[in-house]
mmCIF file with all atom_site columns, C-alpha atoms in Angstrom:
data_model
loop_
_atom_site.group_PDB
_atom_site.id
_atom_site.type_symbol
_atom_site.label_atom_id
_atom_site.label_alt_id
_atom_site.label_comp_id
_atom_site.label_asym_id
_atom_site.label_entity_id
_atom_site.label_seq_id
_atom_site.pdbx_PDB_ins_code
_atom_site.Cartn_x
_atom_site.Cartn_y
_atom_site.Cartn_z
_atom_site.occupancy
_atom_site.B_iso_or_equiv
_atom_site.pdbx_formal_charge
_atom_site.auth_seq_id
_atom_site.auth_comp_id
_atom_site.auth_asym_id
_atom_site.auth_atom_id
_atom_site.pdbx_PDB_model_num
ATOM 1   C CA . MET X 1 1   ? -27.845 -16.824 -80.432 1.00 0.00 ? 675 MET X CA 1
ATOM 2   C CA . ARG X 1 2   ? -31.012 -17.310 -82.399 1.00 0.00 ? 676 ARG X CA 1
ATOM 3   C CA . PHE X 1 3   ? -34.011 -19.542 -81.738 1.00 0.00 ? 677 PHE X CA 1
ATOM 4   C CA . GLU X 1 4   ? -37.007 -20.126 -84.009 1.00 0.00 ? 678 GLU X CA 1
ATOM 5   C CA . PHE X 1 5   ? -40.449 -21.554 -83.277 1.00 0.00 ? 679 PHE X CA 1
ATOM 6   C CA . ASP X 1 6   ? -43.525 -22.203 -85.391 1.00 0.00 ? 680 ASP X CA 1
ATOM 7   C CA . ILE X 1 7   ? -46.876 -21.212 -83.911 1.00 0.00 ? 681 ILE X CA 1
ATOM 8   C CA . ALA X 1 8   ? -49.915 -23.191 -85.035 1.00 0.00 ? 682 ALA X CA 1
ATOM 9   C CA . GLU X 1 9   ? -53.223 -21.453 -85.671 1.00 0.00 ? 683 GLU X CA 1
ATOM 10  C CA . GLY X 1 10  ? -55.843 -22.361 -83.088 1.00 0.00 ? 684 GLY X CA 1
ATOM 11  C CA . ASP X 1 11  ? -53.588 -24.703 -81.060 1.00 0.00 ? 685 ASP X CA 1
ATOM 12  C CA . PHE X 1 12  ? -54.129 -23.357 -77.547 1.00 0.00 ? 686 PHE X CA 1
ATOM 13  C CA . ASN X 1 13  ? -52.659 -26.550 -76.053 1.00 0.00 ? 687 ASN X CA 1
ATOM 14  C CA . LYS X 1 14  ? -49.206 -25.635 -77.381 1.00 0.00 ? 688 LYS X CA 1
ATOM 15  C CA . ALA X 1 15  ? -49.486 -21.871 -76.920 1.00 0.00 ? 689 ALA X CA 1
ATOM 16  C CA . GLY X 1 16  ? -46.748 -20.757 -74.577 1.00 0.00 ? 690 GLY X CA 1
ATOM 17  C CA . THR X 1 17  ? -44.342 -23.523 -75.536 1.00 0.00 ? 691 THR X CA 1
ATOM 18  C CA . ALA X 1 18  ? -41.866 -21.113 -77.133 1.00 0.00 ? 692 ALA X CA 1
ATOM 19  C CA . SER X 1 19  ? -41.914 -18.689 -74.209 1.00 0.00 ? 693 SER X CA 1
ATOM 20  C CA . SER X 1 20  ? -41.361 -21.570 -71.761 1.00 0.00 ? 694 SER X CA 1
ATOM 21  C CA . LYS X 1 21  ? -38.381 -22.852 -73.727 1.00 0.00 ? 695 LYS X CA 1
ATOM 22  C CA . VAL X 1 22  ? -36.896 -19.377 -74.077 1.00 0.00 ? 696 VAL X CA 1
ATOM 23  C CA . LYS X 1 23  ? -37.347 -18.763 -70.346 1.00 0.00 ? 697 LYS X CA 1
ATOM 24  C CA . GLN X 1 24  ? -35.160 -21.786 -69.614 1.00 0.00 ? 698 GLN X CA 1
ATOM 25  C CA . ILE X 1 25  ? -32.552 -20.773 -72.220 1.00 0.00 ? 699 ILE X CA 1
ATOM 26  C CA . LEU X 1 26  ? -32.326 -17.218 -70.858 1.00 0.00 ? 700 LEU X CA 1
ATOM 27  C CA . LYS X 1 27  ? -31.897 -18.578 -67.310 1.00 0.00 ? 701 LYS X CA 1
ATOM 28  C CA . GLU X 1 28  ? -29.033 -20.790 -68.507 1.00 0.00 ? 702 GLU X CA 1
ATOM 29  C CA . LEU X 1 29  ? -27.441 -17.768 -70.195 1.00 0.00 ? 703 LEU X CA 1
ATOM 30  C CA . GLY X 1 30  ? -27.555 -15.805 -66.945 1.00 0.00 ? 704 GLY X CA 1
ATOM 31  C CA . VAL X 1 31  ? -29.935 -13.102 -68.173 1.00 0.00 ? 705 VAL X CA 1
ATOM 32  C CA . PRO X 1 32  ? -31.326 -11.100 -65.212 1.00 0.00 ? 706 PRO X CA 1
ATOM 33  C CA . LEU X 1 33  ? -34.553 -12.610 -63.861 1.00 0.00 ? 707 LEU X CA 1
ATOM 34  C CA . ASN X 1 34  ? -36.596 -9.399  -64.214 1.00 0.00 ? 708 ASN X CA 1
ATOM 35  C CA . LEU X 1 35  ? -35.681 -9.239  -67.912 1.00 0.00 ? 709 LEU X CA 1
ATOM 36  C CA . ILE X 1 36  ? -36.546 -12.926 -68.372 1.00 0.00 ? 710 ILE X CA 1
ATOM 37  C CA . LYS X 1 37  ? -39.963 -12.349 -66.812 1.00 0.00 ? 711 LYS X CA 1
ATOM 38  C CA . ARG X 1 38  ? -40.744 -9.276  -68.898 1.00 0.00 ? 712 ARG X CA 1
ATOM 39  C CA . THR X 1 39  ? -39.572 -10.929 -72.112 1.00 0.00 ? 713 THR X CA 1
ATOM 40  C CA . THR X 1 40  ? -41.433 -14.182 -71.613 1.00 0.00 ? 714 THR X CA 1
ATOM 41  C CA . VAL X 1 41  ? -44.663 -12.427 -70.571 1.00 0.00 ? 715 VAL X CA 1
ATOM 42  C CA . ALA X 1 42  ? -44.528 -10.389 -73.793 1.00 0.00 ? 716 ALA X CA 1
ATOM 43  C CA . MET X 1 43  ? -43.691 -13.514 -75.805 1.00 0.00 ? 717 MET X CA 1
ATOM 44  C CA . TYR X 1 44  ? -46.571 -15.471 -74.315 1.00 0.00 ? 718 TYR X CA 1
ATOM 45  C CA . GLU X 1 45  ? -49.039 -12.695 -75.130 1.00 0.00 ? 719 GLU X CA 1
ATOM 46  C CA . ALA X 1 46  ? -47.730 -12.582 -78.701 1.00 0.00 ? 720 ALA X CA 1
ATOM 47  C CA . GLU X 1 47  ? -48.032 -16.364 -79.040 1.00 0.00 ? 721 GLU X CA 1
ATOM 48  C CA . ILE X 1 48  ? -51.627 -16.274 -77.809 1.00 0.00 ? 722 ILE X CA 1
ATOM 49  C CA . ASN X 1 49  ? -52.455 -13.515 -80.308 1.00 0.00 ? 723 ASN X CA 1
ATOM 50  C CA . VAL X 1 50  ? -51.118 -15.614 -83.191 1.00 0.00 ? 724 VAL X CA 1
ATOM 51  C CA . VAL X 1 51  ? -52.948 -18.735 -82.007 1.00 0.00 ? 725 VAL X CA 1
ATOM 52  C CA . ALA X 1 52  ? -56.208 -16.826 -81.537 1.00 0.00 ? 726 ALA X CA 1
ATOM 53  C CA . HIS X 1 53  ? -56.199 -14.553 -84.574 1.00 0.00 ? 727 HIS X CA 1
ATOM 54  C CA . ALA X 1 54  ? -53.771 -15.579 -87.334 1.00 0.00 ? 728 ALA X CA 1
ATOM 55  C CA . HIS X 1 55  ? -54.781 -17.524 -90.399 1.00 0.00 ? 729 HIS X CA 1
ATOM 56  C CA . GLY X 1 56  ? -52.222 -20.235 -90.994 1.00 0.00 ? 730 GLY X CA 1
ATOM 57  C CA . GLY X 1 57  ? -50.267 -19.605 -87.802 1.00 0.00 ? 731 GLY X CA 1
ATOM 58  C CA . GLY X 1 58  ? -46.994 -17.789 -87.583 1.00 0.00 ? 732 GLY X CA 1
ATOM 59  C CA . ARG X 1 59  ? -43.369 -17.793 -86.529 1.00 0.00 ? 733 ARG X CA 1
ATOM 60  C CA . LEU X 1 60  ? -41.486 -16.545 -83.493 1.00 0.00 ? 734 LEU X CA 1
ATOM 61  C CA . VAL X 1 61  ? -37.766 -15.748 -83.683 1.00 0.00 ? 735 VAL X CA 1
ATOM 62  C CA . VAL X 1 62  ? -35.709 -14.840 -80.624 1.00 0.00 ? 736 VAL X CA 1
ATOM 63  C CA . SER X 1 63  ? -32.252 -13.278 -80.926 1.00 0.00 ? 737 SER X CA 1
ATOM 64  C CA . VAL X 1 64  ? -30.049 -12.846 -77.877 1.00 0.00 ? 738 VAL X CA 1
ATOM 65  C CA . ASP X 1 65  ? -26.771 -10.949 -77.707 1.00 0.00 ? 739 ASP X CA 1
ATOM 66  C CA . LEU X 1 66  ? -24.790 -9.170  -75.005 1.00 0.00 ? 740 LEU X CA 1
ATOM 67  C CA . ASN X 1 67  ? -27.007 -6.072  -75.208 1.00 0.00 ? 741 ASN X CA 1
ATOM 68  C CA . GLN X 1 68  ? -30.550 -7.233  -75.854 1.00 0.00 ? 742 GLN X CA 1
ATOM 69  C CA . VAL X 1 69  ? -33.174 -9.889  -76.298 1.00 0.00 ? 743 VAL X CA 1
ATOM 70  C CA . ARG X 1 70  ? -35.209 -9.333  -79.456 1.00 0.00 ? 744 ARG X CA 1
ATOM 71  C CA . VAL X 1 71  ? -38.391 -11.233 -80.263 1.00 0.00 ? 745 VAL X CA 1
ATOM 72  C CA . GLU X 1 72  ? -39.948 -11.068 -83.729 1.00 0.00 ? 746 GLU X CA 1
ATOM 73  C CA . VAL X 1 73  ? -43.380 -12.571 -84.185 1.00 0.00 ? 747 VAL X CA 1
ATOM 74  C CA . THR X 1 74  ? -44.898 -12.785 -87.646 1.00 0.00 ? 748 THR X CA 1
ATOM 75  C CA . ASP X 1 75  ? -48.162 -14.237 -88.864 1.00 0.00 ? 749 ASP X CA 1
ATOM 76  C CA . HIS X 1 76  ? -50.072 -14.705 -92.093 1.00 0.00 ? 750 HIS X CA 1
ATOM 77  C CA . GLY X 1 77  ? -53.007 -12.368 -91.575 1.00 0.00 ? 751 GLY X CA 1
ATOM 78  C CA . PRO X 1 78  ? -55.722 -11.157 -91.377 1.00 0.00 ? 752 PRO X CA 1
ATOM 79  C CA . GLY X 1 79  ? -53.833 -8.244  -89.819 1.00 0.00 ? 753 GLY X CA 1
ATOM 80  C CA . ILE X 1 80  ? -54.763 -5.662  -87.232 1.00 0.00 ? 754 ILE X CA 1
ATOM 81  C CA . GLN X 1 81  ? -57.157 -3.145  -88.753 1.00 0.00 ? 755 GLN X CA 1
ATOM 82  C CA . ASN X 1 82  ? -56.514 -0.397  -86.211 1.00 0.00 ? 756 ASN X CA 1
ATOM 83  C CA . ILE X 1 83  ? -53.313 -0.770  -84.183 1.00 0.00 ? 757 ILE X CA 1
ATOM 84  C CA . ALA X 1 84  ? -54.067 2.250   -81.987 1.00 0.00 ? 758 ALA X CA 1
ATOM 85  C CA . MET X 1 85  ? -57.414 0.762   -80.942 1.00 0.00 ? 759 MET X CA 1
ATOM 86  C CA . ALA X 1 86  ? -55.866 -2.672  -80.447 1.00 0.00 ? 760 ALA X CA 1
ATOM 87  C CA . MET X 1 87  ? -53.388 -1.114  -78.002 1.00 0.00 ? 761 MET X CA 1
ATOM 88  C CA . GLU X 1 88  ? -56.247 0.069   -75.760 1.00 0.00 ? 762 GLU X CA 1
ATOM 89  C CA . GLU X 1 89  ? -56.882 -2.127  -72.738 1.00 0.00 ? 763 GLU X CA 1
ATOM 90  C CA . GLY X 1 90  ? -60.092 -4.113  -73.184 1.00 0.00 ? 764 GLY X CA 1
ATOM 91  C CA . PHE X 1 91  ? -60.354 -3.734  -76.966 1.00 0.00 ? 765 PHE X CA 1
ATOM 92  C CA . SER X 1 92  ? -60.748 -7.179  -78.497 1.00 0.00 ? 766 SER X CA 1
ATOM 93  C CA . THR X 1 93  ? -61.647 -8.750  -81.804 1.00 0.00 ? 767 THR X CA 1
ATOM 94  C CA . ALA X 1 94  ? -61.509 -12.293 -80.407 1.00 0.00 ? 768 ALA X CA 1
ATOM 95  C CA . SER X 1 95  ? -64.146 -14.725 -81.571 1.00 0.00 ? 769 SER X CA 1
ATOM 96  C CA . PRO X 1 96  ? -66.791 -15.960 -79.125 1.00 0.00 ? 770 PRO X CA 1
ATOM 97  C CA . LYS X 1 97  ? -65.046 -19.359 -79.142 1.00 0.00 ? 771 LYS X CA 1
ATOM 98  C CA . VAL X 1 98  ? -61.714 -17.803 -78.081 1.00 0.00 ? 772 VAL X CA 1
ATOM 99  C CA . VAL X 1 99  ? -63.441 -15.770 -75.364 1.00 0.00 ? 773 VAL X CA 1
ATOM 100 C CA . SER X 1 100 ? -65.228 -18.893 -74.068 1.00 0.00 ? 774 SER X CA 1
ATOM 101 C CA . MET X 1 101 ? -61.783 -20.472 -73.542 1.00 0.00 ? 775 MET X CA 1
ATOM 102 C CA . GLY X 1 102 ? -60.725 -17.583 -71.314 1.00 0.00 ? 776 GLY X CA 1
ATOM 103 C CA . PHE X 1 103 ? -58.730 -15.593 -73.837 1.00 0.00 ? 777 PHE X CA 1
ATOM 104 C CA . GLY X 1 104 ? -59.501 -12.432 -75.812 1.00 0.00 ? 778 GLY X CA 1
ATOM 105 C CA . SER X 1 105 ? -59.837 -9.968  -72.947 1.00 0.00 ? 779 SER X CA 1
ATOM 106 C CA . GLY X 1 106 ? -58.100 -7.245  -74.931 1.00 0.00 ? 780 GLY X CA 1
ATOM 107 C CA . MET X 1 107 ? -54.986 -7.198  -72.772 1.00 0.00 ? 781 MET X CA 1
ATOM 108 C CA . GLY X 1 108 ? -52.517 -8.909  -75.131 1.00 0.00 ? 782 GLY X CA 1
ATOM 109 C CA . LEU X 1 109 ? -50.978 -5.917  -76.887 1.00 0.00 ? 783 LEU X CA 1
ATOM 110 C CA . PRO X 1 110 ? -51.162 -3.659  -73.799 1.00 0.00 ? 784 PRO X CA 1
ATOM 111 C CA . ASN X 1 111 ? -49.327 -6.352  -71.796 1.00 0.00 ? 785 ASN X CA 1
ATOM 112 C CA . ILE X 1 112 ? -46.721 -6.674  -74.535 1.00 0.00 ? 786 ILE X CA 1
ATOM 113 C CA . ARG X 1 113 ? -46.212 -2.897  -74.501 1.00 0.00 ? 787 ARG X CA 1
ATOM 114 C CA . ARG X 1 114 ? -45.859 -2.919  -70.697 1.00 0.00 ? 788 ARG X CA 1
ATOM 115 C CA . ASN X 1 115 ? -43.183 -5.621  -70.845 1.00 0.00 ? 789 ASN X CA 1
ATOM 116 C CA . ALA X 1 116 ? -41.105 -4.296  -73.751 1.00 0.00 ? 790 ALA X CA 1
ATOM 117 C CA . ASP X 1 117 ? -38.399 -1.644  -73.749 1.00 0.00 ? 791 ASP X CA 1
ATOM 118 C CA . ASP X 1 118 ? -39.133 -1.114  -77.442 1.00 0.00 ? 792 ASP X CA 1
ATOM 119 C CA . LEU X 1 119 ? -42.175 -2.329  -79.369 1.00 0.00 ? 793 LEU X CA 1
ATOM 120 C CA . ASN X 1 120 ? -42.825 -2.078  -83.076 1.00 0.00 ? 794 ASN X CA 1
ATOM 121 C CA . ILE X 1 121 ? -45.985 -3.368  -84.765 1.00 0.00 ? 795 ILE X CA 1
ATOM 122 C CA . SER X 1 122 ? -46.645 -3.366  -88.490 1.00 0.00 ? 796 SER X CA 1
ATOM 123 C CA . SER X 1 123 ? -49.701 -4.955  -90.018 1.00 0.00 ? 797 SER X CA 1
ATOM 124 C CA . THR X 1 124 ? -51.421 -5.470  -93.350 1.00 0.00 ? 798 THR X CA 1
ATOM 125 C CA . THR X 1 125 ? -54.177 -7.830  -94.414 1.00 0.00 ? 799 THR X CA 1
ATOM 126 C CA . SER X 1 126 ? -51.494 -10.358 -95.370 1.00 0.00 ? 800 SER X CA 1
ATOM 127 C CA . GLY X 1 127 ? -49.874 -10.420 -91.940 1.00 0.00 ? 801 GLY X CA 1
ATOM 128 C CA . THR X 1 128 ? -48.598 -8.772  -88.812 1.00 0.00 ? 802 THR X CA 1
ATOM 129 C CA . LYS X 1 129 ? -45.076 -8.357  -87.486 1.00 0.00 ? 803 LYS X CA 1
ATOM 130 C CA . VAL X 1 130 ? -44.470 -7.575  -83.830 1.00 0.00 ? 804 VAL X CA 1
ATOM 131 C CA . THR X 1 131 ? -40.916 -6.807  -82.685 1.00 0.00 ? 805 THR X CA 1
ATOM 132 C CA . ILE X 1 132 ? -40.243 -6.746  -78.947 1.00 0.00 ? 806 ILE X CA 1
ATOM 133 C CA . THR X 1 133 ? -36.850 -5.602  -77.703 1.00 0.00 ? 807 THR X CA 1
ATOM 134 C CA . ASN X 1 134 ? -35.641 -5.721  -74.108 1.00 0.00 ? 808 ASN X CA 1
ATOM 135 C CA . TYR X 1 135 ? -32.212 -4.378  -73.225 1.00 0.00 ? 809 TYR X CA 1
ATOM 136 C CA . ILE X 1 136 ? -29.829 -6.186  -70.919 1.00 0.00 ? 810 ILE X CA 1
#
């Protein structure tokens, strides 16, 4: 099964919509609750990162099969300049506006890493791709 969602730049009111929908779908499919929680926490963090940082928004694609749930999140830039630094808890490049809304604490990528069995991040100035895989 495959599900696709667009993520709008700067639209914090809709951030989390995809992870909420996927949570319900995974429940209906009988995926173990601990895996649902880990997957949707990682998805939510990825959605927030796109909303807060990406120019032009992005796309989230979820693939589910008998062995795994895979989430691919892509955006249109500006990219992550230093992925290793971005993976450190507390490191943030969020704008003052994003921080004033309660986001941008520098926990997004560390939380994704904590909730993924496998995590792959690639980034250039034209965009970032985050692949989260959790095994059933």
